[in-house]
């Protein structure tokens, strides 16, 4: 763990203690940090140095069952806790996250590889969801209609559904857990969370902050592991809903398995996000946004811009894109001024390099080759520098597959209609954007594009929590998104009540055998 302890980012004594105590990552079951009894462990590795930071357990069947049972028992009382009391816990949680922002970001950078500013952004975007959860009193309001028939009123309630589960990916170990468990528990449910086994420590720090904020024992539980844990959450009859963010093949498995076992499921999955650049776009601002969205977080964002579709004369800007990409600094996330950190693992690095080689083999023009960069002092890191292809066509592997690395591919077309057709023909529908100064072009694009999240001169159009993260086609399974108003619907069930109070002083109307209300 010396890489973390000697890191320039490590300015907090409390961070030292946190990392040290996480040499063996714990489970959180019924309000207690528990040492797993498993015989299966995985190393948590610093992507910039290959040093082992901790060992994470793959929970046993008994531990999985204990976490779910704990949540089931806690639900019996938690569902009746007043809304205001739940909101105050969220208010405390957001305060604690702000207090520990630097510590969380340092831990995140150590285990995931992001730059420190990007790690803080990861935490902050999750914090925004916690802030939104503080307004649960308004978000849970039902509707009431008086006198829908003679002396009869009708209203509906939103009530929690029970024990829910979340499965989160490695690329956002703070943000995506915070998309899930705050909204689930503030609506009165209890939660079992399975973070990525590649970088679980940041998530565990957040879970501990939730306990400090006053989340009662059993309301939030955390278990670690792989497919066995995922399958257990999807099949256990106590679990009522499963939320997933991650790769397509796992998401499809989760959705099918959970749905077949009678659960609600929402799965946000793969992406191949296109940015259409029109010839009238504001050149420098648009290209800066394009390059930042393509290579930020080493391209390991489900909302990364991985395809630039240059329309007409915008193709003359290819050398400018390459120049801007070449100027980005590749280094460990703890080094000041770093733009692109390492990818998560050696396996990920090898896969990305293989796809780059395949792109060359299939005839795409490698404008900038980011393989094998020299990063002084971090020679063992999983680094790939910004890579740019031009002349890419649908059907090439670098176009068809989600690369999930710092690789930007350029597709050239003549017209906006061609650009829209290419985006809509892609099997993914997570995010897209257009850069233009024409309102009519932007309006046509937003109307005709079949993608869940659209940016107009915005490179990464992830909505704020007042709205809902969404997607379409191969990027999403399930009707509802993981936060915002849609999360309220996902984590609650509606109960409609039709009510009449009899007044014995009124004339008895006799027996009514029809279905009408009078």
Short mmCIF file of C-alpha atoms in Angstrom, two decimals:
data_model
loop_
_atom_site.label_atom_id
_atom_site.label_comp_id
_atom_site.label_asym_id
_atom_site.label_seq_id
_atom_site.Cartn_x
_atom_site.Cartn_y
_atom_site.Cartn_z
CA UNK A 1 0.00 0.00 0.00
CA UNK A 2 3.01 2.28 -0.12
CA UNK A 3 1.85 3.91 -3.34
CA UNK A 4 -1.17 5.31 -1.54
CA UNK A 5 0.68 6.23 1.61
CA UNK A 6 3.41 8.09 -0.28
CA UNK A 7 1.08 9.70 -2.79
CA UNK A 8 1.32 13.50 -3.19
CA UNK A 9 -2.45 13.56 -2.79
CA UNK A 10 -2.26 12.02 0.65
CA UNK A 11 -2.41 15.04 2.89
CA UNK A 12 -4.95 13.69 5.37
CA UNK A 13 -4.12 11.61 8.43
CA UNK A 14 -7.66 10.27 8.35
CA UNK A 15 -7.04 8.99 4.81
CA UNK A 16 -4.04 7.03 6.08
CA UNK A 17 -6.21 5.42 8.72
CA UNK A 18 -8.97 4.68 6.22
CA UNK A 19 -6.65 2.98 3.75
CA UNK A 20 -4.91 1.06 6.52
CA UNK A 21 -8.13 -0.27 7.99
CA UNK A 22 -9.26 -1.32 4.54
CA UNK A 23 -6.29 -3.65 4.00
CA UNK A 24 -9.07 -6.21 4.11
CA UNK A 25 -12.29 -4.73 2.76
CA UNK A 26 -15.23 -5.40 5.06
CA UNK A 27 -18.83 -6.32 4.47
CA UNK A 28 -21.56 -4.13 5.93
CA UNK A 29 -24.31 -6.29 7.39
CA UNK A 30 -26.95 -5.10 9.85
CA UNK A 31 -25.04 -1.93 10.70
CA UNK A 32 -21.73 -3.66 11.42
CA UNK A 33 -18.49 -3.91 9.45
CA UNK A 34 -17.91 -7.63 9.16
CA UNK A 35 -14.82 -9.67 8.27
CA UNK A 36 -15.84 -12.15 5.60
CA UNK A 37 -15.29 -15.85 6.17
CA UNK A 38 -14.83 -16.48 2.47
CA UNK A 39 -11.93 -18.34 0.93
CA UNK A 40 -12.15 -16.32 -2.31
CA UNK A 41 -10.40 -12.93 -2.40
CA UNK A 42 -9.40 -10.44 -5.07
CA UNK A 43 -6.67 -7.80 -4.91
CA UNK A 44 -7.62 -4.14 -5.23
CA UNK A 45 -4.79 -2.76 -7.37
CA UNK A 46 -3.60 0.81 -7.94
CA UNK A 47 -3.84 1.16 -11.76
CA UNK A 48 -0.92 3.60 -11.89
CA UNK A 49 1.55 1.45 -9.94
CA UNK A 50 0.20 -2.14 -9.73
CA UNK A 51 0.60 -2.05 -5.97
CA UNK A 52 -2.01 -3.92 -3.97
CA UNK A 53 -4.10 -1.54 -1.86
CA UNK A 54 -6.43 -4.07 -0.25
CA UNK A 55 -8.06 -7.47 -0.61
CA UNK A 56 -11.79 -7.67 -1.25
CA UNK A 57 -13.81 -10.77 -0.29
CA UNK A 58 -16.28 -12.62 -2.49
CA UNK A 59 -19.08 -13.01 0.05
CA UNK A 60 -20.26 -16.47 1.02
CA UNK A 61 -23.80 -17.69 0.48
CA UNK A 62 -24.46 -17.30 4.20
CA UNK A 63 -23.19 -13.71 4.19
CA UNK A 64 -25.33 -12.80 1.19
CA UNK A 65 -28.38 -14.27 2.91
CA UNK A 66 -27.54 -12.45 6.15
CA UNK A 67 -27.37 -9.10 4.35
CA UNK A 68 -30.72 -9.66 2.62
CA UNK A 69 -32.36 -10.88 5.83
CA UNK A 70 -31.02 -7.87 7.69
CA UNK A 71 -32.59 -5.59 5.09
CA UNK A 72 -35.89 -7.48 5.30
CA UNK A 73 -36.06 -7.12 9.08
CA UNK A 74 -35.11 -3.44 8.96
CA UNK A 75 -37.79 -2.71 6.36
CA UNK A 76 -40.55 -3.56 8.83
CA UNK A 77 -39.76 -0.46 10.88
CA UNK A 78 -37.91 1.77 8.41
CA UNK A 79 -40.92 2.01 6.08
CA UNK A 80 -42.85 3.70 8.90
CA UNK A 81 -40.15 6.24 9.82
CA UNK A 82 -41.53 9.73 9.14
CA UNK A 83 -40.50 11.33 5.86
CA UNK A 84 -38.96 14.27 7.69
CA UNK A 85 -36.70 11.97 9.71
CA UNK A 86 -35.47 10.26 6.56
CA UNK A 87 -34.85 13.63 4.91
CA UNK A 88 -32.78 14.79 7.86
CA UNK A 89 -30.52 11.74 7.49
CA UNK A 90 -29.96 12.73 3.87
CA UNK A 91 -29.18 16.28 4.96
CA UNK A 92 -26.58 14.93 7.36
CA UNK A 93 -25.16 12.59 4.72
CA UNK A 94 -24.60 15.39 2.23
CA UNK A 95 -22.87 17.39 4.95
CA UNK A 96 -20.53 14.48 5.71
CA UNK A 97 -19.75 13.89 2.04
CA UNK A 98 -18.79 17.55 1.69
CA UNK A 99 -16.63 17.27 4.78
CA UNK A 100 -14.76 14.25 3.42
CA UNK A 101 -14.69 15.24 -0.27
CA UNK A 102 -10.88 15.37 -0.46
CA UNK A 103 -10.48 12.08 1.37
CA UNK A 104 -13.02 10.33 -0.83
CA UNK A 105 -11.39 11.70 -3.99
CA UNK A 106 -7.91 10.58 -2.86
CA UNK A 107 -9.13 7.05 -2.17
CA UNK A 108 -10.99 6.98 -5.49
CA UNK A 109 -7.89 8.09 -7.40
CA UNK A 110 -5.74 5.47 -5.67
CA UNK A 111 -8.00 2.53 -6.54
CA UNK A 112 -9.59 3.66 -9.81
CA UNK A 113 -6.92 5.88 -11.40
CA UNK A 114 -8.87 9.06 -12.14
CA UNK A 115 -7.23 12.43 -11.78
CA UNK A 116 -7.95 14.09 -8.45
CA UNK A 117 -10.17 16.82 -10.01
CA UNK A 118 -12.14 14.17 -11.91
CA UNK A 119 -12.44 12.06 -8.75
CA UNK A 120 -13.89 15.06 -6.93
CA UNK A 121 -16.32 15.46 -9.82
CA UNK A 122 -17.30 11.80 -9.44
CA UNK A 123 -18.14 12.39 -5.78
CA UNK A 124 -19.86 15.71 -6.46
CA UNK A 125 -22.23 14.34 -9.10
CA UNK A 126 -23.30 11.69 -6.61
CA UNK A 127 -23.65 14.33 -3.91
CA UNK A 128 -26.15 16.16 -6.11
CA UNK A 129 -28.44 13.12 -5.94
CA UNK A 130 -28.18 13.09 -2.14
CA UNK A 131 -29.14 16.76 -2.15
CA UNK A 132 -32.14 15.95 -4.32
CA UNK A 133 -33.13 13.17 -1.92
CA UNK A 134 -33.35 15.78 0.84
CA UNK A 135 -36.53 17.05 -0.83
CA UNK A 136 -38.30 13.73 -0.47
CA UNK A 137 -41.27 15.32 1.27
CA UNK A 138 -42.24 17.04 -1.97
CA UNK A 139 -41.15 14.20 -4.24
CA UNK A 140 -43.47 11.69 -2.53
CA UNK A 141 -46.60 13.80 -2.76
CA UNK A 142 -49.62 11.95 -4.10
CA UNK A 143 -52.84 13.37 -5.58
CA UNK A 144 -56.31 13.96 -4.15
CA UNK A 145 -59.64 14.53 -5.85
CA UNK A 146 -62.61 15.50 -3.71
CA UNK A 147 -66.19 14.40 -4.41
CA UNK A 148 -65.51 12.24 -7.47
CA UNK A 149 -69.01 10.91 -6.81
CA UNK A 150 -71.58 11.69 -4.17
CA UNK A 151 -69.63 11.92 -0.89
CA UNK A 152 -66.70 9.96 -2.33
CA UNK A 153 -63.07 11.15 -2.47
CA UNK A 154 -60.16 9.45 -4.25
CA UNK A 155 -56.45 9.80 -3.64
CA UNK A 156 -53.27 7.86 -4.22
CA UNK A 157 -50.25 7.18 -2.03
CA UNK A 158 -46.66 6.33 -2.88
CA UNK A 159 -45.33 3.57 -0.64
CA UNK A 160 -41.97 1.75 -0.55
CA UNK A 161 -41.74 -1.64 -2.21
CA UNK A 162 -39.38 -3.44 0.19
CA UNK A 163 -35.81 -4.68 -0.09
CA UNK A 164 -33.98 -3.36 -3.16
CA UNK A 165 -30.54 -4.13 -4.57
CA UNK A 166 -27.94 -2.25 -6.59
CA UNK A 167 -25.01 -3.47 -8.70
CA UNK A 168 -22.48 -0.78 -9.62
CA UNK A 169 -19.50 -0.59 -12.03
CA UNK A 170 -15.83 0.29 -11.53
CA UNK A 171 -15.79 3.55 -13.47
CA UNK A 172 -17.80 5.65 -10.99
CA UNK A 173 -17.31 4.09 -7.53
CA UNK A 174 -18.78 7.15 -5.78
CA UNK A 175 -21.34 8.63 -8.15
CA UNK A 176 -23.28 5.53 -9.14
CA UNK A 177 -23.70 4.06 -5.65
CA UNK A 178 -24.96 7.52 -4.68
CA UNK A 179 -27.40 7.38 -7.57
CA UNK A 180 -28.89 4.27 -6.02
CA UNK A 181 -28.99 3.80 -2.27
CA UNK A 182 -29.96 7.36 -1.16
CA UNK A 183 -33.05 7.43 -3.40
CA UNK A 184 -33.98 3.89 -2.42
CA UNK A 185 -33.74 4.34 1.33
CA UNK A 186 -35.16 7.87 1.50
CA UNK A 187 -38.35 6.52 -0.10
CA UNK A 188 -38.63 4.00 2.74
CA UNK A 189 -36.98 0.92 1.25
CA UNK A 190 -33.96 -0.97 2.51
CA UNK A 191 -30.98 -1.71 0.29
CA UNK A 192 -28.29 -4.29 -0.48
CA UNK A 193 -25.43 -2.86 -2.53
CA UNK A 194 -22.80 -4.78 -4.50
CA UNK A 195 -20.04 -2.43 -5.66
CA UNK A 196 -17.42 -3.34 -8.21
CA UNK A 197 -14.84 -5.70 -6.80
CA UNK A 198 -12.16 -3.70 -8.68
CA UNK A 199 -12.50 -0.54 -6.57
CA UNK A 200 -14.79 -1.08 -3.55
CA UNK A 201 -13.04 1.10 -0.97
CA UNK A 202 -14.59 4.44 -1.96
CA UNK A 203 -18.04 2.86 -1.84
CA UNK A 204 -17.32 1.46 1.62
CA UNK A 205 -16.27 4.93 2.81
CA UNK A 206 -19.63 6.27 1.61
CA UNK A 207 -21.45 3.45 3.38
CA UNK A 208 -19.65 4.32 6.61
CA UNK A 209 -20.66 7.96 6.16
CA UNK A 210 -24.26 6.80 5.75
CA UNK A 211 -24.02 5.00 9.10
CA UNK A 212 -22.53 8.13 10.67
CA UNK A 213 -25.40 10.16 9.23
CA UNK A 214 -27.88 7.99 11.11
CA UNK A 215 -28.98 5.30 8.65
CA UNK A 216 -30.24 2.54 10.99
CA UNK A 217 -28.76 -0.94 11.10
CA UNK A 218 -29.95 -3.11 8.24
CA UNK A 219 -31.30 -0.29 6.11
CA UNK A 220 -28.10 -0.25 4.03
CA UNK A 221 -25.99 -3.37 3.56
CA UNK A 222 -22.91 -3.87 1.36
CA UNK A 223 -21.63 -7.20 0.06
CA UNK A 224 -18.81 -7.88 -2.38
CA UNK A 225 -18.25 -10.49 -5.03
CA UNK A 226 -18.78 -11.51 -8.62
CA UNK A 227 -21.41 -13.39 -10.61
CA UNK A 228 -22.56 -15.49 -7.66
CA UNK A 229 -23.53 -12.40 -5.69
CA UNK A 230 -25.19 -10.80 -8.71
CA UNK A 231 -27.24 -13.93 -9.38
CA UNK A 232 -28.23 -14.22 -5.73
CA UNK A 233 -29.56 -10.66 -5.70
CA UNK A 234 -31.49 -11.26 -8.91
CA UNK A 235 -33.11 -14.48 -7.73
CA UNK A 236 -33.66 -14.10 -3.98
CA UNK A 237 -37.43 -13.82 -3.40
CA UNK A 238 -36.99 -11.11 -0.75
CA UNK A 239 -35.46 -8.65 -3.23
CA UNK A 240 -38.16 -6.60 -4.95
CA UNK A 241 -36.13 -4.46 -7.35
CA UNK A 242 -32.65 -4.49 -8.88
CA UNK A 243 -30.80 -1.48 -10.27
CA UNK A 244 -27.75 -2.08 -12.46
CA UNK A 245 -25.18 0.07 -14.25
CA UNK A 246 -22.44 -1.59 -16.28
CA UNK A 247 -21.66 -3.54 -19.41
CA UNK A 248 -24.21 -4.81 -21.89
CA UNK A 249 -23.66 -8.52 -21.50
CA UNK A 250 -23.95 -8.35 -17.71
CA UNK A 251 -26.88 -5.93 -17.89
CA UNK A 252 -28.81 -8.19 -20.22
CA UNK A 253 -28.17 -11.10 -17.88
CA UNK A 254 -29.29 -9.09 -14.83
CA UNK A 255 -32.44 -7.81 -16.52
CA UNK A 256 -33.52 -11.22 -17.77
CA UNK A 257 -32.74 -13.03 -14.52
CA UNK A 258 -34.34 -10.42 -12.26
CA UNK A 259 -37.42 -10.05 -14.47
CA UNK A 260 -37.88 -13.81 -14.70
CA UNK A 261 -37.94 -13.86 -10.90
CA UNK A 262 -40.67 -11.24 -10.68
CA UNK A 263 -38.56 -8.21 -9.82
CA UNK A 264 -38.50 -4.69 -11.10
CA UNK A 265 -35.25 -4.09 -12.98
CA UNK A 266 -33.52 -1.08 -14.46
CA UNK A 267 -30.27 -1.68 -16.34
CA UNK A 268 -28.16 1.14 -17.77
CA UNK A 269 -25.69 -0.50 -20.10
CA UNK A 270 -23.23 0.07 -22.95
CA UNK A 271 -22.76 3.09 -25.15
CA UNK A 272 -21.22 4.37 -28.33
CA UNK A 273 -21.81 8.08 -28.00
CA UNK A 274 -21.61 10.26 -31.10
CA UNK A 275 -20.94 13.99 -31.26
CA UNK A 276 -22.01 15.61 -34.52
CA UNK A 277 -19.88 18.63 -35.41
CA UNK A 278 -21.41 21.03 -37.93
CA UNK A 279 -19.30 23.38 -40.08
CA UNK A 280 -20.83 26.41 -38.35
CA UNK A 281 -19.83 25.23 -34.85
CA UNK A 282 -17.76 27.52 -32.67
CA UNK A 283 -14.46 25.87 -33.55
CA UNK A 284 -12.20 26.14 -30.50
CA UNK A 285 -14.92 25.73 -27.88
CA UNK A 286 -16.48 22.79 -29.70
CA UNK A 287 -13.21 20.96 -30.28
CA UNK A 288 -12.11 21.55 -26.70
CA UNK A 289 -15.39 20.06 -25.50
CA UNK A 290 -15.09 17.14 -27.93
CA UNK A 291 -11.55 16.25 -26.88
CA UNK A 292 -12.35 16.66 -23.18
CA UNK A 293 -15.38 14.39 -23.45
CA UNK A 294 -13.46 11.83 -25.48
CA UNK A 295 -10.43 11.47 -23.25
CA UNK A 296 -11.58 12.51 -19.78
CA UNK A 297 -11.47 9.65 -17.26
CA UNK A 298 -9.30 7.83 -19.83
CA UNK A 299 -12.45 7.29 -21.88
CA UNK A 300 -13.94 5.07 -19.17
CA UNK A 301 -17.31 6.80 -19.00
CA UNK A 302 -20.56 5.39 -20.29
CA UNK A 303 -21.21 8.97 -21.45
CA UNK A 304 -17.77 9.49 -23.05
CA UNK A 305 -17.83 10.86 -26.57
CA UNK A 306 -16.17 8.07 -28.50
CA UNK A 307 -17.30 8.99 -32.04
CA UNK A 308 -16.95 12.40 -33.70
CA UNK A 309 -19.15 12.73 -36.76
CA UNK A 310 -17.73 15.62 -38.80
CA UNK A 311 -20.16 17.11 -41.29
CA UNK A 312 -18.96 18.70 -44.52
CA UNK A 313 -16.31 21.36 -44.06
CA UNK A 314 -15.89 20.43 -40.39
CA UNK A 315 -13.63 17.65 -41.66
CA UNK A 316 -10.88 20.19 -42.16
CA UNK A 317 -10.57 20.30 -38.35
CA UNK A 318 -9.15 16.79 -38.03
CA UNK A 319 -5.57 18.11 -37.59
CA UNK A 320 -6.82 20.44 -34.85
CA UNK A 321 -8.48 17.55 -33.02
CA UNK A 322 -5.24 15.57 -33.21
CA UNK A 323 -3.22 18.55 -31.98
CA UNK A 324 -5.49 19.09 -28.98
CA UNK A 325 -5.45 15.38 -28.13
CA UNK A 326 -1.67 15.29 -28.38
CA UNK A 327 -1.38 18.19 -25.91
CA UNK A 328 -3.11 16.27 -23.09
CA UNK A 329 -0.85 15.18 -20.23
CA UNK A 330 -0.79 11.46 -19.44
CA UNK A 331 0.27 10.59 -15.90
CA UNK A 332 -0.87 9.17 -12.59
CA UNK A 333 -4.04 10.79 -11.28
CA UNK A 334 -2.19 12.11 -8.25
CA UNK A 335 0.20 14.21 -10.35
CA UNK A 336 -0.88 17.83 -10.73
CA UNK A 337 -1.91 18.82 -14.23
CA UNK A 338 -2.70 15.29 -15.39
CA UNK A 339 -5.42 15.10 -18.03
CA UNK A 340 -5.51 11.35 -18.71
CA UNK A 341 -4.81 8.75 -16.04
CA UNK A 342 -4.48 4.97 -16.37
CA UNK A 343 -7.21 2.58 -17.36
CA UNK A 344 -8.51 0.29 -14.65
CA UNK A 345 -6.51 -2.91 -15.26
CA UNK A 346 -3.88 -4.68 -17.32
CA UNK A 347 -6.64 -6.68 -18.96
CA UNK A 348 -8.48 -3.50 -19.99
CA UNK A 349 -5.26 -2.05 -21.39
CA UNK A 350 -4.60 -5.17 -23.46
CA UNK A 351 -8.15 -5.17 -24.81
CA UNK A 352 -7.97 -1.50 -25.85
CA UNK A 353 -4.59 -2.00 -27.53
CA UNK A 354 -6.02 -4.99 -29.38
CA UNK A 355 -8.89 -2.91 -30.71
CA UNK A 356 -6.48 -0.19 -31.84
CA UNK A 357 -4.47 -2.81 -33.75
CA UNK A 358 -7.70 -4.14 -35.25
CA UNK A 359 -8.64 -0.65 -36.41
CA UNK A 360 -5.35 -0.32 -38.25
CA UNK A 361 -5.82 -3.78 -39.77
CA UNK A 362 -9.31 -2.88 -41.03
CA UNK A 363 -8.05 0.24 -42.80
CA UNK A 364 -8.90 3.12 -40.49
CA UNK A 365 -6.27 5.87 -40.46
CA UNK A 366 -4.42 6.06 -37.15
CA UNK A 367 -3.97 9.80 -36.79
CA UNK A 368 -2.54 9.56 -33.25
CA UNK A 369 -1.23 6.37 -31.67
CA UNK A 370 -1.42 6.36 -27.88
CA UNK A 371 -0.04 2.90 -27.26
CA UNK A 372 2.91 2.43 -24.93
CA UNK A 373 3.39 5.97 -23.63
CA UNK A 374 6.37 6.58 -21.36
CA UNK A 375 5.22 7.81 -17.94
CA UNK A 376 8.28 8.49 -15.81
CA UNK A 377 8.01 7.04 -12.33
CA UNK A 378 4.93 4.98 -13.22
CA UNK A 379 6.34 2.59 -15.80
CA UNK A 380 4.09 -0.27 -14.59
CA UNK A 381 0.89 1.73 -14.93
CA UNK A 382 -1.99 0.85 -17.24
CA UNK A 383 -1.48 3.88 -19.46
CA UNK A 384 -2.78 4.51 -22.94
CA UNK A 385 -2.39 8.01 -24.33
CA UNK A 386 -5.09 9.70 -26.42
CA UNK A 387 -5.60 7.85 -29.67
CA UNK A 388 -7.39 9.19 -32.76
CA UNK A 389 -8.67 7.33 -35.82
CA UNK A 390 -10.11 8.94 -38.95
CA UNK A 391 -11.72 7.31 -41.97
CA UNK A 392 -13.76 5.01 -39.76
CA UNK A 393 -16.83 3.28 -41.17
CA UNK A 394 -19.67 1.38 -39.51
CA UNK A 395 -18.77 -2.30 -39.63
CA UNK A 396 -15.23 -1.73 -38.43
CA UNK A 397 -14.64 -3.22 -35.00
CA UNK A 398 -13.44 0.10 -33.53
CA UNK A 399 -16.80 1.56 -34.51
CA UNK A 400 -19.07 -1.32 -33.63
CA UNK A 401 -17.64 -2.11 -30.18
CA UNK A 402 -17.56 0.03 -27.06
CA UNK A 403 -13.82 0.54 -26.58
CA UNK A 404 -14.05 2.09 -23.10
CA UNK A 405 -10.64 3.72 -23.33
CA UNK A 406 -9.02 6.95 -24.56
CA UNK A 407 -9.78 6.33 -28.23
CA UNK A 408 -11.70 8.85 -30.36
CA UNK A 409 -12.83 7.73 -33.80
CA UNK A 410 -13.83 10.14 -36.55
CA UNK A 411 -16.54 9.46 -39.11
CA UNK A 412 -16.89 11.85 -42.04
CA UNK A 413 -20.24 12.64 -43.72
CA UNK A 414 -21.55 15.28 -46.09
CA UNK A 415 -24.88 16.24 -44.50
CA UNK A 416 -26.74 16.45 -41.21
CA UNK A 417 -29.23 13.84 -42.45
CA UNK A 418 -26.37 11.39 -42.98
CA UNK A 419 -25.07 12.12 -39.49
CA UNK A 420 -28.48 11.51 -37.92
CA UNK A 421 -28.89 8.28 -39.88
CA UNK A 422 -25.52 6.99 -38.63
CA UNK A 423 -26.32 7.78 -35.00
CA UNK A 424 -29.76 6.19 -35.23
CA UNK A 425 -28.41 3.07 -36.95
CA UNK A 426 -25.99 2.38 -34.10
CA UNK A 427 -27.29 -0.26 -31.69
CA UNK A 428 -26.59 1.94 -28.64
CA UNK A 429 -28.67 4.92 -27.55
CA UNK A 430 -27.13 6.31 -24.38
CA UNK A 431 -25.96 9.84 -25.20
CA UNK A 432 -25.26 12.07 -28.17
CA UNK A 433 -24.51 15.69 -28.91
CA UNK A 434 -24.37 18.27 -31.64
CA UNK A 435 -22.15 21.30 -31.98
CA UNK A 436 -23.72 24.07 -34.03
CA UNK A 437 -24.71 27.71 -33.90
CA UNK A 438 -27.97 27.08 -35.75
CA UNK A 439 -31.13 26.79 -33.70
CA UNK A 440 -33.01 25.10 -36.54
CA UNK A 441 -30.27 22.48 -36.95
CA UNK A 442 -30.23 21.80 -33.22
CA UNK A 443 -34.02 21.49 -33.13
CA UNK A 444 -34.05 19.08 -36.06
CA UNK A 445 -31.35 17.00 -34.37
CA UNK A 446 -33.08 16.75 -31.00
CA UNK A 447 -36.36 15.86 -32.69
CA UNK A 448 -35.08 13.15 -35.04
CA UNK A 449 -32.36 11.52 -32.98
CA UNK A 450 -33.22 8.23 -31.23
CA UNK A 451 -30.96 8.58 -28.20
CA UNK A 452 -31.90 8.98 -24.56
CA UNK A 453 -29.74 11.96 -23.63
CA UNK A 454 -28.97 14.79 -26.05
CA UNK A 455 -26.48 17.61 -25.66
CA UNK A 456 -26.61 20.79 -27.72
CA UNK A 457 -23.13 22.30 -27.47
CA UNK A 458 -22.82 20.21 -24.29
CA UNK A 459 -20.36 17.30 -24.62
CA UNK A 460 -21.46 15.05 -21.73
CA UNK A 461 -25.22 15.57 -21.37
CA UNK A 462 -25.73 13.81 -18.04
CA UNK A 463 -28.83 15.48 -16.55
CA UNK A 464 -28.93 17.02 -13.11
CA UNK A 465 -30.91 15.01 -10.54
CA UNK A 466 -34.12 17.01 -10.97
CA UNK A 467 -34.37 15.14 -14.26
CA UNK A 468 -33.68 11.46 -14.89
CA UNK A 469 -30.72 9.66 -16.42
CA UNK A 470 -32.07 7.64 -19.31
CA UNK A 471 -31.14 5.90 -22.54
CA UNK A 472 -32.67 3.96 -25.42
CA UNK A 473 -32.22 0.85 -27.53
CA UNK A 474 -29.18 -1.22 -26.54
CA UNK A 475 -28.15 1.14 -23.76
CA UNK A 476 -31.10 0.62 -21.45
CA UNK A 477 -33.43 -2.11 -20.28
CA UNK A 478 -36.41 -1.17 -18.14
CA UNK A 479 -38.72 1.80 -18.29
CA UNK A 480 -37.32 3.97 -15.51
CA UNK A 481 -33.98 5.63 -14.82
CA UNK A 482 -31.81 5.44 -11.69
CA UNK A 483 -32.36 8.91 -10.23
CA UNK A 484 -34.65 11.92 -10.50
CA UNK A 485 -38.43 11.62 -10.69
CA UNK A 486 -38.17 8.24 -12.39
CA UNK A 487 -36.33 6.83 -9.37
CA UNK A 488 -39.27 7.80 -7.15
CA UNK A 489 -41.52 5.76 -9.42
CA UNK A 490 -39.07 2.84 -9.51
CA UNK A 491 -38.68 2.60 -5.74
CA UNK A 492 -42.35 3.08 -4.83
CA UNK A 493 -45.69 1.56 -5.63
CA UNK A 494 -48.90 3.52 -5.90
CA UNK A 495 -51.93 2.71 -3.84
CA UNK A 496 -55.22 4.31 -4.85
CA UNK A 497 -57.82 4.83 -2.15
CA UNK A 498 -61.50 5.55 -2.84
CA UNK A 499 -63.19 6.74 0.35
CA UNK A 500 -66.70 7.47 1.60
CA UNK A 501 -67.91 8.26 5.11
CA UNK A 502 -71.57 7.46 5.72
CA UNK A 503 -73.92 9.99 7.19
CA UNK A 504 -76.75 8.08 8.95
CA UNK A 505 -78.98 11.16 8.81
CA UNK A 506 -79.25 10.87 5.03
CA UNK A 507 -81.90 8.80 3.24
CA UNK A 508 -80.92 5.15 2.69
CA UNK A 509 -80.61 4.63 -1.08
CA UNK A 510 -80.82 0.86 -0.88
CA UNK A 511 -78.67 -1.81 -2.48
CA UNK A 512 -76.66 -0.83 -5.58
CA UNK A 513 -75.57 -3.81 -7.71
CA UNK A 514 -73.91 -1.76 -10.49
CA UNK A 515 -70.26 -0.69 -10.65
CA UNK A 516 -71.11 3.01 -10.83
CA UNK A 517 -70.29 5.38 -8.01
CA UNK A 518 -73.25 7.49 -6.94
#
